[in-house]
Amino acid sequence: SALAQFEPVARELNLTQEQAQKLVDVYPKVLAGVQQQQAESWQKQTEDWAAAVKADKDIGGDKLASNLGAAQRAIDTFGTKELKEYLDGTCARSLVNAAP
């Protein structure tokens, strides 16, 4: 557990019980902030990828809807259940839904 890992470090640093407790108390807040930052970063990354695909001269623009349709048909025909679940889990399908 996290506490089992923290305790030897706190002892090595010669923290008082009060100091150690302050760190334990603040940890969930720090962790929540890190998780929020990661989620925001991932959201921005997927939005950037979608924008790049839409702007691509070979597959985007007026060609986007037909290319996404072809990709969807290929996934429906050849994709395994696991691939489809993976694509759903990584937000890859959101680009299909965002097509004009």
mmCIF file with all atom_site columns, C-alpha atoms in Angstrom:
data_model
loop_
_atom_site.group_PDB
_atom_site.id
_atom_site.type_symbol
_atom_site.label_atom_id
_atom_site.label_alt_id
_atom_site.label_comp_id
_atom_site.label_asym_id
_atom_site.label_entity_id
_atom_site.label_seq_id
_atom_site.pdbx_PDB_ins_code
_atom_site.Cartn_x
_atom_site.Cartn_y
_atom_site.Cartn_z
_atom_site.occupancy
_atom_site.B_iso_or_equiv
_atom_site.pdbx_formal_charge
_atom_site.auth_seq_id
_atom_site.auth_comp_id
_atom_site.auth_asym_id
_atom_site.auth_atom_id
_atom_site.pdbx_PDB_model_num
ATOM 1   C CA . SER A 1 1   ? 0.000   0.000  0.000   1.00 0.00 ? 1   SER A CA 1
ATOM 2   C CA . ALA A 1 2   ? 0.999   3.638  -0.300  1.00 0.00 ? 2   ALA A CA 1
ATOM 3   C CA . LEU A 1 3   ? 1.310   3.930  3.460   1.00 0.00 ? 3   LEU A CA 1
ATOM 4   C CA . ALA A 1 4   ? 3.670   0.953  3.603   1.00 0.00 ? 4   ALA A CA 1
ATOM 5   C CA . GLN A 1 5   ? 5.885   2.677  1.032   1.00 0.00 ? 5   GLN A CA 1
ATOM 6   C CA . PHE A 1 6   ? 5.656   6.076  2.695   1.00 0.00 ? 6   PHE A CA 1
ATOM 7   C CA . GLU A 1 7   ? 6.463   5.024  6.238   1.00 0.00 ? 7   GLU A CA 1
ATOM 8   C CA . PRO A 1 8   ? 10.133  4.036  5.675   1.00 0.00 ? 8   PRO A CA 1
ATOM 9   C CA . VAL A 1 9   ? 10.744  7.247  3.727   1.00 0.00 ? 9   VAL A CA 1
ATOM 10  C CA . ALA A 1 10  ? 9.191   9.344  6.494   1.00 0.00 ? 10  ALA A CA 1
ATOM 11  C CA . ARG A 1 11  ? 11.405  7.586  9.038   1.00 0.00 ? 11  ARG A CA 1
ATOM 12  C CA . GLU A 1 12  ? 14.506  8.066  6.883   1.00 0.00 ? 12  GLU A CA 1
ATOM 13  C CA . LEU A 1 13  ? 13.729  11.771 6.593   1.00 0.00 ? 13  LEU A CA 1
ATOM 14  C CA . ASN A 1 14  ? 13.218  11.844 10.345  1.00 0.00 ? 14  ASN A CA 1
ATOM 15  C CA . LEU A 1 15  ? 9.775   13.402 9.999   1.00 0.00 ? 15  LEU A CA 1
ATOM 16  C CA . THR A 1 16  ? 7.719   13.932 13.093  1.00 0.00 ? 16  THR A CA 1
ATOM 17  C CA . GLN A 1 17  ? 4.299   12.315 13.282  1.00 0.00 ? 17  GLN A CA 1
ATOM 18  C CA . GLU A 1 18  ? 2.737   15.732 12.638  1.00 0.00 ? 18  GLU A CA 1
ATOM 19  C CA . GLN A 1 19  ? 4.898   16.360 9.557   1.00 0.00 ? 19  GLN A CA 1
ATOM 20  C CA . ALA A 1 20  ? 4.182   12.910 8.174   1.00 0.00 ? 20  ALA A CA 1
ATOM 21  C CA . GLN A 1 21  ? 0.448   13.358 8.772   1.00 0.00 ? 21  GLN A CA 1
ATOM 22  C CA . LYS A 1 22  ? 0.463   16.668 6.887   1.00 0.00 ? 22  LYS A CA 1
ATOM 23  C CA . LEU A 1 23  ? 1.994   14.933 3.893   1.00 0.00 ? 23  LEU A CA 1
ATOM 24  C CA . VAL A 1 24  ? -0.509  12.085 4.114   1.00 0.00 ? 24  VAL A CA 1
ATOM 25  C CA . ASP A 1 25  ? -3.366  14.605 4.311   1.00 0.00 ? 25  ASP A CA 1
ATOM 26  C CA . VAL A 1 26  ? -2.232  16.635 1.303   1.00 0.00 ? 26  VAL A CA 1
ATOM 27  C CA . TYR A 1 27  ? -1.441  13.647 -0.923  1.00 0.00 ? 27  TYR A CA 1
ATOM 28  C CA . PRO A 1 28  ? -5.020  13.040 -2.178  1.00 0.00 ? 28  PRO A CA 1
ATOM 29  C CA . LYS A 1 29  ? -5.295  16.693 -3.222  1.00 0.00 ? 29  LYS A CA 1
ATOM 30  C CA . VAL A 1 30  ? -1.994  16.561 -5.076  1.00 0.00 ? 30  VAL A CA 1
ATOM 31  C CA . LEU A 1 31  ? -2.944  13.289 -6.744  1.00 0.00 ? 31  LEU A CA 1
ATOM 32  C CA . ALA A 1 32  ? -6.320  14.689 -7.825  1.00 0.00 ? 32  ALA A CA 1
ATOM 33  C CA . GLY A 1 33  ? -4.566  17.681 -9.380  1.00 0.00 ? 33  GLY A CA 1
ATOM 34  C CA . VAL A 1 34  ? -2.146  15.456 -11.270 1.00 0.00 ? 34  VAL A CA 1
ATOM 35  C CA . GLN A 1 35  ? -4.989  13.272 -12.532 1.00 0.00 ? 35  GLN A CA 1
ATOM 36  C CA . GLN A 1 36  ? -6.942  16.340 -13.662 1.00 0.00 ? 36  GLN A CA 1
ATOM 37  C CA . GLN A 1 37  ? -3.896  17.671 -15.484 1.00 0.00 ? 37  GLN A CA 1
ATOM 38  C CA . GLN A 1 38  ? -3.391  14.314 -17.221 1.00 0.00 ? 38  GLN A CA 1
ATOM 39  C CA . ALA A 1 39  ? -7.039  14.196 -18.289 1.00 0.00 ? 39  ALA A CA 1
ATOM 40  C CA . GLU A 1 40  ? -6.862  17.733 -19.686 1.00 0.00 ? 40  GLU A CA 1
ATOM 41  C CA . SER A 1 41  ? -3.635  16.929 -21.512 1.00 0.00 ? 41  SER A CA 1
ATOM 42  C CA . TRP A 1 42  ? -5.158  13.789 -23.049 1.00 0.00 ? 42  TRP A CA 1
ATOM 43  C CA . GLN A 1 43  ? -8.264  15.730 -24.099 1.00 0.00 ? 43  GLN A CA 1
ATOM 44  C CA . LYS A 1 44  ? -6.128  18.375 -25.802 1.00 0.00 ? 44  LYS A CA 1
ATOM 45  C CA . GLN A 1 45  ? -4.034  15.707 -27.528 1.00 0.00 ? 45  GLN A CA 1
ATOM 46  C CA . THR A 1 46  ? -7.091  13.957 -28.972 1.00 0.00 ? 46  THR A CA 1
ATOM 47  C CA . GLU A 1 47  ? -8.537  17.299 -30.102 1.00 0.00 ? 47  GLU A CA 1
ATOM 48  C CA . ASP A 1 48  ? -5.220  18.149 -31.790 1.00 0.00 ? 48  ASP A CA 1
ATOM 49  C CA . TRP A 1 49  ? -5.179  14.777 -33.568 1.00 0.00 ? 49  TRP A CA 1
ATOM 50  C CA . ALA A 1 50  ? -8.755  15.276 -34.759 1.00 0.00 ? 50  ALA A CA 1
ATOM 51  C CA . ALA A 1 51  ? -7.932  18.763 -36.049 1.00 0.00 ? 51  ALA A CA 1
ATOM 52  C CA . ALA A 1 52  ? -4.843  17.445 -37.856 1.00 0.00 ? 52  ALA A CA 1
ATOM 53  C CA . VAL A 1 53  ? -6.837  14.678 -39.537 1.00 0.00 ? 53  VAL A CA 1
ATOM 54  C CA . LYS A 1 54  ? -9.588  17.084 -40.574 1.00 0.00 ? 54  LYS A CA 1
ATOM 55  C CA . ALA A 1 55  ? -7.030  19.523 -42.013 1.00 0.00 ? 55  ALA A CA 1
ATOM 56  C CA . ASP A 1 56  ? -4.949  16.880 -43.822 1.00 0.00 ? 56  ASP A CA 1
ATOM 57  C CA . LYS A 1 57  ? -4.998  17.489 -47.583 1.00 0.00 ? 57  LYS A CA 1
ATOM 58  C CA . ASP A 1 58  ? -5.144  13.799 -48.448 1.00 0.00 ? 58  ASP A CA 1
ATOM 59  C CA . ILE A 1 59  ? -7.708  12.471 -45.983 1.00 0.00 ? 59  ILE A CA 1
ATOM 60  C CA . GLY A 1 60  ? -9.406  15.537 -44.509 1.00 0.00 ? 60  GLY A CA 1
ATOM 61  C CA . GLY A 1 61  ? -11.536 18.349 -45.808 1.00 0.00 ? 61  GLY A CA 1
ATOM 62  C CA . ASP A 1 62  ? -14.117 17.250 -48.372 1.00 0.00 ? 62  ASP A CA 1
ATOM 63  C CA . LYS A 1 63  ? -12.671 13.719 -48.299 1.00 0.00 ? 63  LYS A CA 1
ATOM 64  C CA . LEU A 1 64  ? -13.036 13.269 -44.544 1.00 0.00 ? 64  LEU A CA 1
ATOM 65  C CA . ALA A 1 65  ? -16.550 11.796 -44.437 1.00 0.00 ? 65  ALA A CA 1
ATOM 66  C CA . SER A 1 66  ? -15.867 9.207  -47.143 1.00 0.00 ? 66  SER A CA 1
ATOM 67  C CA . ASN A 1 67  ? -12.490 8.277  -45.642 1.00 0.00 ? 67  ASN A CA 1
ATOM 68  C CA . LEU A 1 68  ? -13.981 7.892  -42.180 1.00 0.00 ? 68  LEU A CA 1
ATOM 69  C CA . GLY A 1 69  ? -16.768 5.797  -43.676 1.00 0.00 ? 69  GLY A CA 1
ATOM 70  C CA . ALA A 1 70  ? -14.207 3.536  -45.357 1.00 0.00 ? 70  ALA A CA 1
ATOM 71  C CA . ALA A 1 71  ? -12.287 3.221  -42.103 1.00 0.00 ? 71  ALA A CA 1
ATOM 72  C CA . GLN A 1 72  ? -15.486 2.394  -40.220 1.00 0.00 ? 72  GLN A CA 1
ATOM 73  C CA . ARG A 1 73  ? -16.426 -0.284 -42.765 1.00 0.00 ? 73  ARG A CA 1
ATOM 74  C CA . ALA A 1 74  ? -12.948 -1.815 -42.475 1.00 0.00 ? 74  ALA A CA 1
ATOM 75  C CA . ILE A 1 75  ? -13.219 -1.880 -38.685 1.00 0.00 ? 75  ILE A CA 1
ATOM 76  C CA . ASP A 1 76  ? -16.721 -3.368 -38.869 1.00 0.00 ? 76  ASP A CA 1
ATOM 77  C CA . THR A 1 77  ? -15.580 -6.022 -41.360 1.00 0.00 ? 77  THR A CA 1
ATOM 78  C CA . PHE A 1 78  ? -12.153 -6.954 -40.047 1.00 0.00 ? 78  PHE A CA 1
ATOM 79  C CA . GLY A 1 79  ? -11.912 -5.533 -36.542 1.00 0.00 ? 79  GLY A CA 1
ATOM 80  C CA . THR A 1 80  ? -12.025 -7.811 -33.560 1.00 0.00 ? 80  THR A CA 1
ATOM 81  C CA . LYS A 1 81  ? -14.194 -7.112 -30.552 1.00 0.00 ? 81  LYS A CA 1
ATOM 82  C CA . GLU A 1 82  ? -11.029 -6.177 -28.654 1.00 0.00 ? 82  GLU A CA 1
ATOM 83  C CA . LEU A 1 83  ? -9.958  -3.677 -31.336 1.00 0.00 ? 83  LEU A CA 1
ATOM 84  C CA . LYS A 1 84  ? -13.375 -2.037 -31.311 1.00 0.00 ? 84  LYS A CA 1
ATOM 85  C CA . GLU A 1 85  ? -13.308 -1.804 -27.506 1.00 0.00 ? 85  GLU A CA 1
ATOM 86  C CA . TYR A 1 86  ? -9.799  -0.349 -27.631 1.00 0.00 ? 86  TYR A CA 1
ATOM 87  C CA . LEU A 1 87  ? -10.785 2.278  -30.187 1.00 0.00 ? 87  LEU A CA 1
ATOM 88  C CA . ASP A 1 88  ? -13.834 3.197  -28.124 1.00 0.00 ? 88  ASP A CA 1
ATOM 89  C CA . GLY A 1 89  ? -11.685 3.433  -24.993 1.00 0.00 ? 89  GLY A CA 1
ATOM 90  C CA . THR A 1 90  ? -9.099  5.692  -26.615 1.00 0.00 ? 90  THR A CA 1
ATOM 91  C CA . CYS A 1 91  ? -11.642 8.164  -28.010 1.00 0.00 ? 91  CYS A CA 1
ATOM 92  C CA . ALA A 1 92  ? -10.638 7.278  -31.572 1.00 0.00 ? 92  ALA A CA 1
ATOM 93  C CA . ARG A 1 93  ? -14.274 6.918  -32.524 1.00 0.00 ? 93  ARG A CA 1
ATOM 94  C CA . SER A 1 94  ? -15.009 10.483 -31.452 1.00 0.00 ? 94  SER A CA 1
ATOM 95  C CA . LEU A 1 95  ? -13.414 11.625 -34.701 1.00 0.00 ? 95  LEU A CA 1
ATOM 96  C CA . VAL A 1 96  ? -15.954 9.579  -36.643 1.00 0.00 ? 96  VAL A CA 1
ATOM 97  C CA . ASN A 1 97  ? -18.750 11.265 -34.725 1.00 0.00 ? 97  ASN A CA 1
ATOM 98  C CA . ALA A 1 98  ? -17.223 14.688 -35.384 1.00 0.00 ? 98  ALA A CA 1
ATOM 99  C CA . ALA A 1 99  ? -17.189 14.234 -39.157 1.00 0.00 ? 99  ALA A CA 1
ATOM 100 C CA . PRO A 1 100 ? -19.145 16.858 -41.068 1.00 0.00 ? 100 PRO A CA 1
#
